[in-house]
PDB file of C-alpha atoms in Angstrom:
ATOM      1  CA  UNK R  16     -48.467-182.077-158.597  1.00  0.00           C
ATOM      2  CA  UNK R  17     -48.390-179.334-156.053  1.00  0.00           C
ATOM      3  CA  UNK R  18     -51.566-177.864-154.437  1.00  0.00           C
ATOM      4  CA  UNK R  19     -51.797-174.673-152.554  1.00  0.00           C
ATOM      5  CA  UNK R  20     -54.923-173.798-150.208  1.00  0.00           C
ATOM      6  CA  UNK R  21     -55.540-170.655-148.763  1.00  0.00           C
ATOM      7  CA  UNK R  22     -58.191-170.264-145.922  1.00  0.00           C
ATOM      8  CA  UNK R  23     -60.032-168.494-145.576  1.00  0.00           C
ATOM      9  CA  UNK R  24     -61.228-167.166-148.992  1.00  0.00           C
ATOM     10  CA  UNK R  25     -62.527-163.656-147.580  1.00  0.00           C
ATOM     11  CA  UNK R  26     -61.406-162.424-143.863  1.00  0.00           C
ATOM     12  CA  UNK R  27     -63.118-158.983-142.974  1.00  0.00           C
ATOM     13  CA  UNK R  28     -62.028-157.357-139.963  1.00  0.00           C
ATOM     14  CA  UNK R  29     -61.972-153.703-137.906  1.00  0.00           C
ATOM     15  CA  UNK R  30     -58.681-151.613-137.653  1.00  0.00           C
ATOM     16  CA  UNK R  31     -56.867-152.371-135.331  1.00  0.00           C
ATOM     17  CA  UNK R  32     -57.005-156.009-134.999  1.00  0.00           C
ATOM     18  CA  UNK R  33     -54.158-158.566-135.692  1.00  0.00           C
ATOM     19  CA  UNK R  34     -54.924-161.417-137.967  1.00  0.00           C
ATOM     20  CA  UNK R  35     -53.519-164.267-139.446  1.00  0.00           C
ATOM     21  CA  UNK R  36     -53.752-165.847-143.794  1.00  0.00           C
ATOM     22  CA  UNK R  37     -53.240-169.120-143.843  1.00  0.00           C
ATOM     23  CA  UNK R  38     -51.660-171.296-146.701  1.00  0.00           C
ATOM     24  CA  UNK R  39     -51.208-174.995-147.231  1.00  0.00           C
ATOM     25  CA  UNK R  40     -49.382-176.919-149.720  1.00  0.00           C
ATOM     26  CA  UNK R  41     -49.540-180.724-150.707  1.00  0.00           C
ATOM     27  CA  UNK R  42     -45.803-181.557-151.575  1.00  0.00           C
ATOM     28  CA  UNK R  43     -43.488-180.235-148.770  1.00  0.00           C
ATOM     29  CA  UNK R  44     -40.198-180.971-151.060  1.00  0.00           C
ATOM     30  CA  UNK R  45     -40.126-177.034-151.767  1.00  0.00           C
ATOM     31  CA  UNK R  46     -37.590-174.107-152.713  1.00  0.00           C
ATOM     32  CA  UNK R  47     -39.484-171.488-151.308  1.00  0.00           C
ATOM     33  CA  UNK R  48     -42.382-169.921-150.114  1.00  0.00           C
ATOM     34  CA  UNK R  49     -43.524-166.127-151.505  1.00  0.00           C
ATOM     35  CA  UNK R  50     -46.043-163.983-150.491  1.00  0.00           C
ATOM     36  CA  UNK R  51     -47.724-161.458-152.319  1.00  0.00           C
ATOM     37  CA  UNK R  52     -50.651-158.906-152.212  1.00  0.00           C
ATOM     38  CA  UNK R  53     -52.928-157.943-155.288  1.00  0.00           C
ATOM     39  CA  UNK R  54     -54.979-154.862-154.711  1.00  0.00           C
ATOM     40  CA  UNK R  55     -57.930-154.841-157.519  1.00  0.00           C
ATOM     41  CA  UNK R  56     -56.794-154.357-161.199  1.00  0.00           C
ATOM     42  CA  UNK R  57     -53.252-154.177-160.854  1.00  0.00           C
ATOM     43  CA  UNK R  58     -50.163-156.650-160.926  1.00  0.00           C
ATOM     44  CA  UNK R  59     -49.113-158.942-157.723  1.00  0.00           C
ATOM     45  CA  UNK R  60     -46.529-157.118-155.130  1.00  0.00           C
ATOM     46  CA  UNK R  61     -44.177-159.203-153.564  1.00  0.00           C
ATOM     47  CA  UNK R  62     -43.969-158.909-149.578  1.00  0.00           C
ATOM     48  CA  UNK R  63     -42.073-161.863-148.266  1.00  0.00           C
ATOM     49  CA  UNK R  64     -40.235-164.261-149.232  1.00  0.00           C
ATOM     50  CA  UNK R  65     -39.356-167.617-146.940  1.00  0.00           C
ATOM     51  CA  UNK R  66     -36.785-170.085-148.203  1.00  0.00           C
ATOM     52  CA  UNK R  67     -36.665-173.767-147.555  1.00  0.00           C
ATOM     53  CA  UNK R  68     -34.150-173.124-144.708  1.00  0.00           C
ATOM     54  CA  UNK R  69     -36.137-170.283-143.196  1.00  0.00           C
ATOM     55  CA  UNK R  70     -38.447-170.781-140.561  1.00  0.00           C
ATOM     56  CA  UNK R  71     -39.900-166.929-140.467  1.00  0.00           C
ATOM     57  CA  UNK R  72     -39.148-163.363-142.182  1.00  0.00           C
ATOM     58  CA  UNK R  73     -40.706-160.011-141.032  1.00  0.00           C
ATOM     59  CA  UNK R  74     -40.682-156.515-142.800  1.00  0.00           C
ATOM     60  CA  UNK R  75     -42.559-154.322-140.524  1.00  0.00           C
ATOM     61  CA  UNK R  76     -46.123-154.975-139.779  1.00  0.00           C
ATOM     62  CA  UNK R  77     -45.815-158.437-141.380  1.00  0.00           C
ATOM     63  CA  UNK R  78     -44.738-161.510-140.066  1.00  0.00           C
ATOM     64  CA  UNK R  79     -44.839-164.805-142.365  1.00  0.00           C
ATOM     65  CA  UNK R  80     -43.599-168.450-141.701  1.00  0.00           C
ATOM     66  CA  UNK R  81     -42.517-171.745-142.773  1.00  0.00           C
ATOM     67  CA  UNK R  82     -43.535-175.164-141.815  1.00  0.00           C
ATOM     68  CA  UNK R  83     -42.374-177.286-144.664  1.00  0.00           C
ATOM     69  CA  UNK R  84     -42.723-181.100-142.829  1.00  0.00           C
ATOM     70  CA  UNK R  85     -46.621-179.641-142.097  1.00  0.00           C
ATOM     71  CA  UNK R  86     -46.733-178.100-145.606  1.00  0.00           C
ATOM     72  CA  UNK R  87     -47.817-174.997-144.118  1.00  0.00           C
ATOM     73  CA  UNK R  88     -47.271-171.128-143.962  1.00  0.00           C
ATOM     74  CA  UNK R  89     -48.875-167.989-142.141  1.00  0.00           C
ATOM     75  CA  UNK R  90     -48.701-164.456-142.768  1.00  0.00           C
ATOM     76  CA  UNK R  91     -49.446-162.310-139.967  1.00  0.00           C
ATOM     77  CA  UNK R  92     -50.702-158.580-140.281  1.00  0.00           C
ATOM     78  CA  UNK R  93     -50.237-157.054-136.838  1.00  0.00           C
ATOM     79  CA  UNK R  94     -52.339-153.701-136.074  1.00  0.00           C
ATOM     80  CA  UNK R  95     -54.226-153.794-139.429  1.00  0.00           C
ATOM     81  CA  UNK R  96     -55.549-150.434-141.294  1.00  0.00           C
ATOM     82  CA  UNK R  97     -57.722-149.863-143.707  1.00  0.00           C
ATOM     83  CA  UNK R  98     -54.768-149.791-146.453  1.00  0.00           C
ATOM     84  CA  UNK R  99     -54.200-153.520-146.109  1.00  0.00           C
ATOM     85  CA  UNK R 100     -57.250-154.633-147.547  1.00  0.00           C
ATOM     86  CA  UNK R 101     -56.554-156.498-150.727  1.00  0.00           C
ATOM     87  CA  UNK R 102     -56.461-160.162-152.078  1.00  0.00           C
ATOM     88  CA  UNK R 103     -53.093-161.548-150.553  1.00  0.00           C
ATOM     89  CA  UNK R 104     -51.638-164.965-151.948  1.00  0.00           C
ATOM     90  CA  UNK R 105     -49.427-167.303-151.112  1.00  0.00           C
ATOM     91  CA  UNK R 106     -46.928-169.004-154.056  1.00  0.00           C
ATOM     92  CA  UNK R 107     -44.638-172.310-153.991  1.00  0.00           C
ATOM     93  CA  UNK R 108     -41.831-172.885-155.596  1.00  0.00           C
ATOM     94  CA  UNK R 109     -40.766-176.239-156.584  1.00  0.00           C
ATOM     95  CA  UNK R 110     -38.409-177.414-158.694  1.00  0.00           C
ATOM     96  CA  UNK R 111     -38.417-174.597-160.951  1.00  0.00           C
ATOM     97  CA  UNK R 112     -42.257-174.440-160.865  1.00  0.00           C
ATOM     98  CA  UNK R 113     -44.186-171.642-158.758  1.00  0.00           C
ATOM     99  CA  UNK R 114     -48.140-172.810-157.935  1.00  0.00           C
ATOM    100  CA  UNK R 115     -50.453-170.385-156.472  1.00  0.00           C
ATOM    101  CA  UNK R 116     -53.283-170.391-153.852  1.00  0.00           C
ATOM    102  CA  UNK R 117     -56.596-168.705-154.871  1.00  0.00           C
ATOM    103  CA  UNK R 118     -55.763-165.808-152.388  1.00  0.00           C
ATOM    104  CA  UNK R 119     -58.065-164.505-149.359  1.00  0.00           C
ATOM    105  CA  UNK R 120     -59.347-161.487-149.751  1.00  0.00           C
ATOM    106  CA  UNK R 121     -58.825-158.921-146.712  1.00  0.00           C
ATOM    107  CA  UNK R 122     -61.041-156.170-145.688  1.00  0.00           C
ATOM    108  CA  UNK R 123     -59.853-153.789-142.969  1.00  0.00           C
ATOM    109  CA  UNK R 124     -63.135-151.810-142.033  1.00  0.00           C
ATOM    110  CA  UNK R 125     -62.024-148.337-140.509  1.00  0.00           C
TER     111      UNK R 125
ATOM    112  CA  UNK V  24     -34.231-150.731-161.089  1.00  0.00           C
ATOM    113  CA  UNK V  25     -36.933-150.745-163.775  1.00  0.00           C
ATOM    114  CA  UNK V  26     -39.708-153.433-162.825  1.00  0.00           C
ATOM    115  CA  UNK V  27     -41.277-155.551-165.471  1.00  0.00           C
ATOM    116  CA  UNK V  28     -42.788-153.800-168.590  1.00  0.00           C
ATOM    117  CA  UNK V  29     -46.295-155.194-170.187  1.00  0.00           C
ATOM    118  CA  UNK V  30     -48.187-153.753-172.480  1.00  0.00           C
ATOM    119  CA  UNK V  31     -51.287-153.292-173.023  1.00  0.00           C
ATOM    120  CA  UNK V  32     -52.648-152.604-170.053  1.00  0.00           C
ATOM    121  CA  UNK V  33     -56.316-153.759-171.918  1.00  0.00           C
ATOM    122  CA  UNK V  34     -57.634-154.954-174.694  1.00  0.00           C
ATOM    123  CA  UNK V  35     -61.402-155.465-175.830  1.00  0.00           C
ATOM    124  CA  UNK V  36     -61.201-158.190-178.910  1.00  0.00           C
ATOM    125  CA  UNK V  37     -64.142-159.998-180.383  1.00  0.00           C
ATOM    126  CA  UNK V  38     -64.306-163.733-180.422  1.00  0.00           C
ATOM    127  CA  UNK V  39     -62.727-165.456-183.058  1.00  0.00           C
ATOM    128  CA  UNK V  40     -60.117-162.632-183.315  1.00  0.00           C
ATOM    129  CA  UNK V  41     -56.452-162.951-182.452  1.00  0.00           C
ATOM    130  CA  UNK V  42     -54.327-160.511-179.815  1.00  0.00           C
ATOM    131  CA  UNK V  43     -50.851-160.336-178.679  1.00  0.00           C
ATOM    132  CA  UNK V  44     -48.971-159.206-175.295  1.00  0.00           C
ATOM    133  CA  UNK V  45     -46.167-158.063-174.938  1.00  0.00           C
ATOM    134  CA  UNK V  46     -43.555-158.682-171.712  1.00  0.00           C
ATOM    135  CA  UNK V  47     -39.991-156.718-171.050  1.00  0.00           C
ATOM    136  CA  UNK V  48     -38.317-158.121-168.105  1.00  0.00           C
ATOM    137  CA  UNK V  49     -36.368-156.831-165.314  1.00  0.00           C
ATOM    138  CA  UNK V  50     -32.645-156.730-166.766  1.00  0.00           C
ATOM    139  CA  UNK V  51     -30.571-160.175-166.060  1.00  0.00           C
ATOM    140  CA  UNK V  52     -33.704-161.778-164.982  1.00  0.00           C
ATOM    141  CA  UNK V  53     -33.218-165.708-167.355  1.00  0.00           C
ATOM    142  CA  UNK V  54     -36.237-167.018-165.813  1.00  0.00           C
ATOM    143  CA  UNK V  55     -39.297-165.585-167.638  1.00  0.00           C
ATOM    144  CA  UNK V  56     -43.137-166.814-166.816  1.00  0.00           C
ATOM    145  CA  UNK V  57     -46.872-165.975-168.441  1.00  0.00           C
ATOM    146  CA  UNK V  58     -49.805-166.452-165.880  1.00  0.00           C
ATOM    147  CA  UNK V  59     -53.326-166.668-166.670  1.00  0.00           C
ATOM    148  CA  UNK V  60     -55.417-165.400-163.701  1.00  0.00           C
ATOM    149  CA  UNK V  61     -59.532-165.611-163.872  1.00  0.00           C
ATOM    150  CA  UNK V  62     -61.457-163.551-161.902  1.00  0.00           C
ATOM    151  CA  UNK V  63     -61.950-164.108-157.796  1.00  0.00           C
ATOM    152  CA  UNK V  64     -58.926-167.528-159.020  1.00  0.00           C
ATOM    153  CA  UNK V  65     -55.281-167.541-158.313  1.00  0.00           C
ATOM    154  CA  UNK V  66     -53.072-167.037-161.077  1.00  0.00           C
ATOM    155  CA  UNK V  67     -52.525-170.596-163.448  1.00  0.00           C
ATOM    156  CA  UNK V  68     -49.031-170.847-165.139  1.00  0.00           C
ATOM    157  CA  UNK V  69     -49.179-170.544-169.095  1.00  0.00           C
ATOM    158  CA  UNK V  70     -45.485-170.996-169.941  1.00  0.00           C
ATOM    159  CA  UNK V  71     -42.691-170.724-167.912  1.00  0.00           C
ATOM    160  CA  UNK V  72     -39.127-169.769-170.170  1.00  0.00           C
ATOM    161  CA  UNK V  73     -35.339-170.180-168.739  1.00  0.00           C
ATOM    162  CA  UNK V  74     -33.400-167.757-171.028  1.00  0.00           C
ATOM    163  CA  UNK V  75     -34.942-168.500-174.794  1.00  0.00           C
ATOM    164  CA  UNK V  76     -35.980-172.387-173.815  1.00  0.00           C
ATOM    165  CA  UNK V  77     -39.403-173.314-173.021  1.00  0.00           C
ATOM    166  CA  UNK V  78     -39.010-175.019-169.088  1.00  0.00           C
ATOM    167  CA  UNK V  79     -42.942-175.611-168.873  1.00  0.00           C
ATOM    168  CA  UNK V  80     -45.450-175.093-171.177  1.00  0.00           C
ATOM    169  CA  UNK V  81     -48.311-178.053-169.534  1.00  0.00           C
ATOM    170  CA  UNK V  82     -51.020-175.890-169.060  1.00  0.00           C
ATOM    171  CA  UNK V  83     -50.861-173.605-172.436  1.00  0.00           C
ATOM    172  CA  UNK V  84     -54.114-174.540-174.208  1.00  0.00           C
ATOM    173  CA  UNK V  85     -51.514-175.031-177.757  1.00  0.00           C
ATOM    174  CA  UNK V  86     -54.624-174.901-180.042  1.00  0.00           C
ATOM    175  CA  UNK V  87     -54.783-171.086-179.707  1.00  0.00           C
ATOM    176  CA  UNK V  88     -51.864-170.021-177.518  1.00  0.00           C
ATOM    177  CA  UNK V  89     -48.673-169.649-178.690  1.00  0.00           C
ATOM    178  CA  UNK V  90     -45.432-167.885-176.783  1.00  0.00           C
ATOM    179  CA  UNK V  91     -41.885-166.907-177.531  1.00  0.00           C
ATOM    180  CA  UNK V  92     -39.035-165.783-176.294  1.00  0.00           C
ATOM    181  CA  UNK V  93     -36.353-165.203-179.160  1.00  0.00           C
ATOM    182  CA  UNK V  94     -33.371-163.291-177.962  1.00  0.00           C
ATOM    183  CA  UNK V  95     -33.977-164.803-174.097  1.00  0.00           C
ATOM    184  CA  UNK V  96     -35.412-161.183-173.390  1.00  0.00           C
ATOM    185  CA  UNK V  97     -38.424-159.742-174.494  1.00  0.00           C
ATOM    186  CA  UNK V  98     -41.715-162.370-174.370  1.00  0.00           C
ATOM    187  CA  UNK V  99     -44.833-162.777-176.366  1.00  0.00           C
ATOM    188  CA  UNK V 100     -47.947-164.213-176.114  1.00  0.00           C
ATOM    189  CA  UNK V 101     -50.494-164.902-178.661  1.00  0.00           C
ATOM    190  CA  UNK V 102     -54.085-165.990-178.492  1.00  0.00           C
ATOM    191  CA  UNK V 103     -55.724-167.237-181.804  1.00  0.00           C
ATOM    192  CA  UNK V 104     -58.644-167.451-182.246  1.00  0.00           C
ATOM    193  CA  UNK V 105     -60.016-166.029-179.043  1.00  0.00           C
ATOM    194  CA  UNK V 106     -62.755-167.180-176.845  1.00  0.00           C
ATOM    195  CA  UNK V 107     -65.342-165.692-174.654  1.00  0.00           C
ATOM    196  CA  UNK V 108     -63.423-168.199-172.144  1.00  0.00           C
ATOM    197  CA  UNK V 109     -60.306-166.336-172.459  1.00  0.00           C
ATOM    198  CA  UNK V 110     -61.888-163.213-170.301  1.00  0.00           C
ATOM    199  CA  UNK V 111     -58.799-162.834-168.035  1.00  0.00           C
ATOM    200  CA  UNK V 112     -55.753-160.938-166.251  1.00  0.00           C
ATOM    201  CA  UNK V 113     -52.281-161.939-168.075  1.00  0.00           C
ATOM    202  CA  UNK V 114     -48.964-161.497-166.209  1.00  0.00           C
ATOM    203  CA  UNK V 115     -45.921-161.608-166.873  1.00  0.00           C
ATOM    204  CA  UNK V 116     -43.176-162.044-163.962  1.00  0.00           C
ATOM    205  CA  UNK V 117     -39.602-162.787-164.375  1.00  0.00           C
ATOM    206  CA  UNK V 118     -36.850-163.916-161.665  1.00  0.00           C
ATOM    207  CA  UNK V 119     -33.453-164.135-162.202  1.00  0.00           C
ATOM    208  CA  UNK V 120     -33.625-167.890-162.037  1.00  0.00           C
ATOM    209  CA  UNK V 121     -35.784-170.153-161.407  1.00  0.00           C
ATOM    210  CA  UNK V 122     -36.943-171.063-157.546  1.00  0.00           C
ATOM    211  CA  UNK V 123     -36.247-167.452-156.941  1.00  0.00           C
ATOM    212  CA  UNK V 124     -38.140-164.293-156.260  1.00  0.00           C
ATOM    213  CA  UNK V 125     -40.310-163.347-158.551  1.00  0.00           C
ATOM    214  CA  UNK V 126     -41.484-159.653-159.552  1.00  0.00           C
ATOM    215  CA  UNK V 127     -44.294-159.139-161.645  1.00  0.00           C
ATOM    216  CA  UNK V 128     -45.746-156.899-164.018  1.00  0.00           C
ATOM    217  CA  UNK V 129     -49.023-154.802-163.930  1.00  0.00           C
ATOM    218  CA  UNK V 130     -50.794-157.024-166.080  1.00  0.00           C
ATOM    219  CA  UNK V 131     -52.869-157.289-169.479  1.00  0.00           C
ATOM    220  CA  UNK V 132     -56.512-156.689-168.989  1.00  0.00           C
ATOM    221  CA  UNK V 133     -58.383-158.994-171.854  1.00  0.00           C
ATOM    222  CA  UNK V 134     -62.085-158.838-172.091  1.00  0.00           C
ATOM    223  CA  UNK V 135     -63.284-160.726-175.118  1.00  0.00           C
ATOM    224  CA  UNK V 136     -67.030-160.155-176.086  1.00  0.00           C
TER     225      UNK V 136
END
């Protein structure tokens, strides 16, 4: 059964600053690799998406990638503002089966 | 494009009482999934449906939650009898098939006193 971590839990940082989300997943046999931000109250919005042959994919600010044989994934927020903060989490598809991390929660102090 | 449609948006039941979402997915999407998401917890996969047939259902507690998916379009998903326990976000997302991106909808509020 797959298992997705996400470290840290809570990440609080100025504006201005890159940073990095981590998340790690148990069974490395996987489709792909989504992630998504939740802001409080609403639905999940999708920002990336990595397949098993990708290693990276970028849409402006954010950079995530793929390291299936270390069952591992980063999403990197370059010159953060204030509007990022929100609960951002990290989904894995396998065989027709997506698992979630818990998220980290972001806070971009202004 | 028109994203995924749920209604409510939140509902306040009682325990004991029963309550029913409702998901519209994004057109041509076969792969259909409920999610279960606790507060400050990652969402947990109900039920997961590919066109009208049930693909996963291990996690759907089957004593009081029930879900269909008739015509392979619309969804529902029923909770009876409700428990203080069942205090949570629902979403729906849909993909066109499975193992690809997902999109998902605002989400049910449920607060159950």
């Amino acid at each position: 059964k797959q298992e997705v971590t996400q470290i840290p839990a809570a990440l609080s940082v100025p504006e201005g600053e890159n940073l990095v989300l981590n998340c790690s997943f148990t069974d490395s046999a996987i489709y792909n690799l989504q992630w998504f931000r939740q802001d409080p109250g609403k639905g999940l919005t999708s920002l990336l998406l990595i397949q098993s042959s990708q290693r990276e994919q970028t849409s402006g600010r954010l950079n995530a990638s793929l390291d299936k044989s270390s069952g591992r994934s980063t999403l990197y927020i370059a010159a953060s503002q204030p509007g990022d903060s929100a609960t951002y989490l990290c989904a894995v598809y396998n065989n027709n089966d997506m698992r979630f991390g818990a998220g980290t929660r972001l806070t971009v102090k202004p | 494009e028109a994203g995924v449609a749920q209604s409510p948006r939140y509902k306040i039941i009682e325990k004991r009482q029963s309550v029913a979402f409702w998901c519209n997915p994004i057109s041509g999407h076969a792969t259909l999934y409920w999610y279960q998401q606790i507060l400050g917890q990652g969402p947990k996969l109900l039920i997961q449906f590919q066109n009208n047939g049930v693909v996963d259902d291990s996690q759907l507690p089957k004593d009081r939650f029930s879900a269909e998916r008739l015509k392979g379009v619309d969804s529902t998903l029923k909770i009876q009898p409700a428990k203080l326990e069942d205090s949570a976000v629902y979403l729906c997302a849909s993909s066109f098939t499975g193992n690809t991106e997902a999109f998902f909808g605002q989400g049910t509020r449920l607060t159950v006193v």
